[in-house]
Every structure is written in structure tokens, then in C-alpha cells.
CSV table of C-alpha atoms and ligand atoms in Angstrom, one decimal:
chain,number,residue,atom,x,y,z
A,115,MET,CA,-14.6,-14.4,-29.9
A,116,GLU,CA,-12.0,-13.7,-26.9
A,117,ASP,CA,-12.9,-13.1,-23.8
A,118,VAL,CA,-10.8,-10.1,-22.6
A,119,LYS,CA,-10.4,-10.5,-19.1
A,120,SER,CA,-8.7,-7.6,-17.1
A,121,SER,CA,-7.1,-8.4,-13.8
A,122,PRO,CA,-9.4,-7.7,-10.4
A,123,LEU,CA,-6.4,-5.4,-9.4
A,124,GLU,CA,-4.0,-3.4,-11.4
A,125,CYS,CA,-1.0,-2.4,-9.2
A,126,GLY,CA,1.4,0.8,-10.3
A,127,VAL,CA,4.3,2.0,-8.1
A,128,ALA,CA,6.7,4.8,-8.0
A,129,GLY,CA,9.9,5.3,-5.7
A,130,ARG,CA,12.9,6.6,-5.9
A,131,ALA,CA,16.1,6.6,-3.2
A,132,LEU,CA,17.4,10.0,-1.3
A,133,PRO,CA,19.4,11.5,-3.9
A,134,GLY,CA,22.9,10.2,-3.0
A,135,PHE,CA,22.2,6.6,-2.0
A,136,SER,CA,21.7,3.8,-4.6
A,137,GLU,CA,19.3,1.4,-2.2
A,138,SER,CA,16.0,2.8,-1.1
A,139,GLY,CA,14.3,2.5,2.2
A,140,ASP,CA,10.8,2.2,1.1
A,141,ARG,CA,9.3,-0.8,-0.8
A,142,HIS,CA,6.2,-2.6,-1.5
A,143,VAL,CA,4.6,-5.8,-2.1
A,144,PHE,CA,2.1,-6.6,-4.4
A,145,GLN,CA,1.2,-10.5,-3.9
A,146,PRO,CA,-1.5,-12.7,-5.1
A,147,THR,CA,-2.9,-14.9,-2.7
A,148,ARG,CA,-5.4,-17.8,-2.6
A,149,GLU,CA,-8.8,-15.2,-1.5
A,150,GLY,CA,-6.7,-11.8,-3.6
A,151,ALA,CA,-3.9,-10.0,-3.2
A,152,LEU,CA,-2.0,-8.5,-0.8
A,153,ILE,CA,-0.2,-4.8,-1.2
A,154,ALA,CA,1.8,-3.1,1.1
A,155,VAL,CA,4.3,-0.5,1.3
A,156,VAL,CA,7.2,-0.3,4.0
A,157,ASP,CA,9.5,2.6,4.9
A,158,GLY,CA,12.7,1.5,6.6
A,159,LEU,CA,13.2,3.8,9.6
A,160,GLY,CA,15.9,6.9,8.3
A,161,HIS,CA,17.7,6.1,4.8
A,162,GLY,CA,20.7,4.1,3.6
A,163,PRO,CA,21.3,0.5,3.5
A,164,GLU,CA,20.7,-0.4,6.9
A,165,ALA,CA,16.5,1.1,6.5
A,166,ALA,CA,16.6,-0.5,3.0
A,167,ALA,CA,17.9,-4.2,4.4
A,168,ALA,CA,14.8,-4.1,7.0
A,169,ALA,CA,12.6,-3.3,4.2
A,170,LEU,CA,13.2,-5.7,2.1
A,171,GLU,CA,13.2,-8.3,5.1
A,172,ALA,CA,10.2,-7.1,6.3
A,173,CYS,CA,8.5,-7.6,2.8
A,174,ALA,CA,10.1,-11.0,2.0
A,175,MET,CA,7.7,-11.7,5.1
A,176,LEU,CA,4.5,-10.8,3.9
A,177,GLU,CA,5.3,-11.8,0.3
A,178,SER,CA,5.5,-15.8,2.1
A,179,ASN,CA,2.8,-15.1,4.3
A,180,ALA,CA,0.6,-12.9,2.1
A,181,GLY,CA,-2.3,-15.0,2.8
A,182,GLU,CA,-2.2,-14.4,6.8
A,183,ASN,CA,-4.9,-12.2,8.6
A,184,VAL,CA,-2.9,-8.6,8.2
A,185,ILE,CA,-2.7,-7.9,12.3
A,186,SER,CA,-0.5,-11.8,12.3
A,187,LEU,CA,1.2,-10.0,9.4
A,188,ILE,CA,2.3,-6.8,11.2
A,189,LYS,CA,3.3,-9.2,14.2
A,190,ARG,CA,5.1,-11.4,12.4
A,191,CYS,CA,7.4,-9.0,11.0
A,192,HIS,CA,7.4,-7.2,14.4
A,193,VAL,CA,9.2,-10.1,15.8
A,194,GLY,CA,11.0,-11.3,12.6
A,195,LEU,CA,12.9,-7.8,13.0
A,196,ASN,CA,14.2,-7.9,16.0
A,197,GLY,CA,17.9,-6.6,16.1
A,198,MET,CA,17.2,-4.7,12.7
A,199,ARG,CA,16.0,-1.2,11.6
A,200,GLY,CA,12.3,-0.8,12.5
A,201,VAL,CA,9.8,-0.2,9.5
A,202,VAL,CA,6.4,1.7,9.0
A,203,VAL,CA,3.9,0.1,7.2
A,204,SER,CA,0.5,-0.1,6.0
A,205,LEU,CA,-1.3,-2.9,4.8
A,206,ALA,CA,-4.2,-3.6,2.6
A,207,SER,CA,-5.3,-7.4,2.1
A,208,PHE,CA,-8.1,-7.7,-0.8
A,209,ASN,CA,-10.8,-10.6,-1.3
A,210,PHE,CA,-11.9,-10.3,-5.1
A,211,ARG,CA,-14.8,-12.7,-4.6
A,212,ASP,CA,-16.6,-10.5,-1.8
A,213,SER,CA,-15.1,-7.1,-3.1
A,214,LEU,CA,-13.4,-6.9,0.7
A,215,MET,CA,-10.7,-4.9,1.4
A,216,THR,CA,-9.1,-5.6,5.3
A,217,TRP,CA,-6.5,-2.5,6.3
A,218,ILE,CA,-4.2,-1.7,9.0
A,219,GLY,CA,-1.4,0.5,8.9
A,220,VAL,CA,1.6,1.3,12.0
A,221,GLY,CA,3.4,4.8,11.6
A,222,ASN,CA,3.1,7.0,8.7
A,223,VAL,CA,2.8,5.7,5.6
A,224,HIS,CA,-0.6,7.4,4.5
A,225,GLY,CA,-3.5,5.6,3.0
A,226,LEU,CA,-6.3,6.4,0.7
A,227,LEU,CA,-9.3,4.3,-0.8
A,228,LEU,CA,-10.3,6.4,-3.7
A,229,ARG,CA,-14.0,6.2,-5.1
A,230,LEU,CA,-14.9,5.9,-8.2
A,231,ASP,CA,-18.8,6.8,-7.2
A,232,THR,CA,-18.7,8.7,-4.2
A,233,ALA,CA,-21.9,9.4,-4.5
A,234,MET,CA,-23.0,5.3,-4.3
A,235,THR,CA,-20.3,4.3,-2.0
A,236,GLY,CA,-20.5,7.0,1.1
A,237,GLY,CA,-16.9,8.5,-0.4
A,238,ASP,CA,-13.4,8.2,0.2
A,239,GLU,CA,-11.7,6.4,3.1
A,240,SER,CA,-8.6,7.5,5.1
A,241,LEU,CA,-6.6,4.6,6.4
A,242,LEU,CA,-6.6,5.5,10.2
A,243,LEU,CA,-2.4,5.4,11.5
A,244,ARG,CA,-1.7,3.9,14.5
A,245,PRO,CA,1.8,5.7,16.0
A,246,GLY,CA,4.3,2.6,16.3
A,247,VAL,CA,7.6,1.4,14.7
A,248,VAL,CA,7.1,-2.4,13.6
A,249,GLY,CA,10.2,-4.1,15.2
A,250,SER,CA,10.4,-1.7,18.3
A,251,HIS,CA,6.8,-0.7,19.9
A,252,LEU,CA,3.7,-1.7,18.4
A,253,PRO,CA,0.4,0.0,19.1
A,254,PRO,CA,-2.5,-2.0,19.9
A,255,LEU,CA,-3.6,-3.7,16.7
A,256,HIS,CA,-6.8,-2.6,14.9
A,257,ALA,CA,-7.8,-3.6,11.2
A,258,SER,CA,-10.7,-2.1,9.8
A,259,VAL,CA,-12.6,-3.9,6.8
A,260,LEU,CA,-14.3,-2.1,3.7
A,261,PRO,CA,-16.4,-3.3,0.4
A,262,VAL,CA,-14.9,-2.0,-2.6
A,263,PHE,CA,-16.3,-1.2,-5.8
A,264,ALA,CA,-15.2,-1.6,-9.5
A,265,GLY,CA,-13.1,1.6,-10.3
A,266,ASP,CA,-12.0,2.4,-6.8
A,267,SER,CA,-8.2,3.0,-6.1
A,268,LEU,CA,-6.2,2.6,-3.2
A,269,ILE,CA,-3.1,4.7,-2.9
A,270,LEU,CA,-0.6,3.9,-0.4
A,271,ALA,CA,2.2,6.8,-0.1
A,272,THR,CA,5.7,6.9,2.0
A,273,ASP,CA,6.6,10.3,4.1
A,274,GLY,CA,9.0,11.0,1.6
A,275,VAL,CA,5.8,12.3,-0.9
A,276,GLN,CA,4.0,15.2,-0.1
A,277,VAL,CA,0.6,13.7,0.0
A,278,THR,CA,-1.4,16.9,-0.5
A,279,PHE,CA,-2.2,16.5,-4.4
A,280,ASP,CA,-5.4,16.4,-6.2
A,281,HIS,CA,-6.6,13.0,-5.8
A,282,SER,CA,-9.3,13.4,-8.9
A,283,TYR,CA,-6.0,12.8,-11.1
A,284,VAL,CA,-5.7,9.3,-9.5
A,285,LYS,CA,-9.3,8.2,-11.3
A,286,SER,CA,-8.3,9.7,-14.9
A,287,GLN,CA,-5.2,7.9,-15.3
A,288,PRO,CA,-3.6,4.4,-15.5
A,289,PRO,CA,-1.9,3.1,-12.1
A,290,ARG,CA,1.9,2.9,-13.3
A,291,LYS,CA,1.5,6.3,-15.0
A,292,ALA,CA,-0.3,8.4,-12.1
A,293,ALA,CA,2.2,7.0,-9.5
A,294,GLU,CA,5.5,7.7,-11.8
A,295,ASN,CA,3.4,11.7,-12.4
A,296,LEU,CA,2.5,12.0,-8.9
A,297,LEU,CA,6.0,11.1,-7.3
A,298,ALA,CA,7.9,13.1,-9.9
A,299,GLN,CA,5.7,16.2,-8.9
A,300,TYR,CA,5.5,15.5,-4.9
A,301,ALA,CA,8.6,13.5,-3.8
A,302,LYS,CA,9.9,15.8,-1.2
A,303,GLY,CA,13.7,15.1,-2.3
A,304,ASN,CA,14.8,14.9,1.6
A,305,ASP,CA,13.6,11.4,1.9
A,306,ASP,CA,13.2,7.9,0.1
A,307,ALA,CA,9.7,8.0,-1.8
A,308,LEU,CA,7.5,5.8,-3.2
A,309,ILE,CA,3.7,5.8,-4.3
A,310,LEU,CA,1.5,3.2,-5.0
A,311,ILE,CA,-1.4,2.7,-6.5
A,312,ALA,CA,-4.0,-0.4,-7.0
A,313,ARG,CA,-6.9,-0.2,-9.2
A,314,TYR,CA,-9.7,-2.3,-8.1
A,315,ASN,CA,-11.5,-3.6,-11.3
A,316,GLY,CA,-13.3,-6.1,-9.7
A,317,MET,CA,-14.1,-10.0,-11.0
A,318,SER,CA,-15.4,-9.5,-14.3
A,319,LEU,CA,-17.1,-12.3,-16.2
B,253,LIG,MN1,10.4,8.1,5.3
């Protein structure tokens, strides 16, 4: 008999550029690391090609250094974006063996960890966002470390998405489908928009 192993982290993304523009300044990263995976959502300030170029540059730096600490990653992007548009970014680094997530947000990329079992785990968690712009002015950097449990979902969404949606909906849908449906329903239409949903499945034996 063959074992069916599910991936420890299942990621679904939906995004769209501001109508009239071909490139979105909202980008994401889903990069495996030695210990787990790095997830990021980046929003280049404004919209159009310059916003997209800055966001792509930030994502490239995050992808090639994904195993670094999230605070080091923010600093690296801050220095690397010198001379370009700034970006706002939220990062989450997963350690699968220890079932831990370390997250940090600079600017206004909304972050929520939706618990499958709120009674057992103490409830949903919101990412504390510190005002600032990576590449322009950084706030004091503090990251939080949280335990994650199988079935928990991480939601990251840019400010082009109205984030007042019914989060319980996310639990009943595969991540990609949930992201697509939420974007279709809640994209504001006056900015680039991106929503990422990552479901933690844990390490199956
Ligand atoms: Mn935006």
C-alpha cells in the first residue's frame, strides 16, 4: 500500500492588477527552506510598473535568502530597495519540525492566523503591523513566534482587498479556491489586490 503524504503547507494565491494596468505591484513568495517554508506578501507603493518592479525585487531577495530570520530579511529588503519604490510586506516563516511560525509585518499587509480548533489553541491571531515602508523608513523590528496546529490557515491580504470577510469560509475550502472566491468578492477595484491562504497540514507520518 502506498502512503499518501500531504504537503506540510498548502498555499493558494489569487491576485489582480488595478484595472487598466498589466502588471500588479502586489506579489507573493512561497519558498521552501531547510526547516519549512517562507511565505510573504509584498505591496509596492502605488501601482503600475515601478510598484511592480520594487515588489519583484523584494520577492527575489526573499526567495534567495528564504532561510534567514524574518528580521534579517526585512533589513535585507530595506537596503536592497534603495533607489526604488518602497514596499510594505508581511512575512511568515514556518518551521515544520517544531510546528512554529515566526511572522512580522511592516506597513499594512493584513495577516491573520485562523485556528481550526479555537478552543484548544486559544483562538485566532492577528499579525501586529508596525507602520513603516521597507526601503524608506523602518519601524523598530519585532517578530512574534507562534505554535501552529494542523488545519490552521494563514491569511495574508494587501490593502486592495476588503478584509472584513467571513473568515470561517476559509476553513471549508481548499486554499486556492478560497483565495479566488474571496478575491472575486472582496477586491476593492481601486488598487492592485492579492490574497494568499496557506493551510498548515503538519508533518504526516
Ligand atoms: Mn496597495
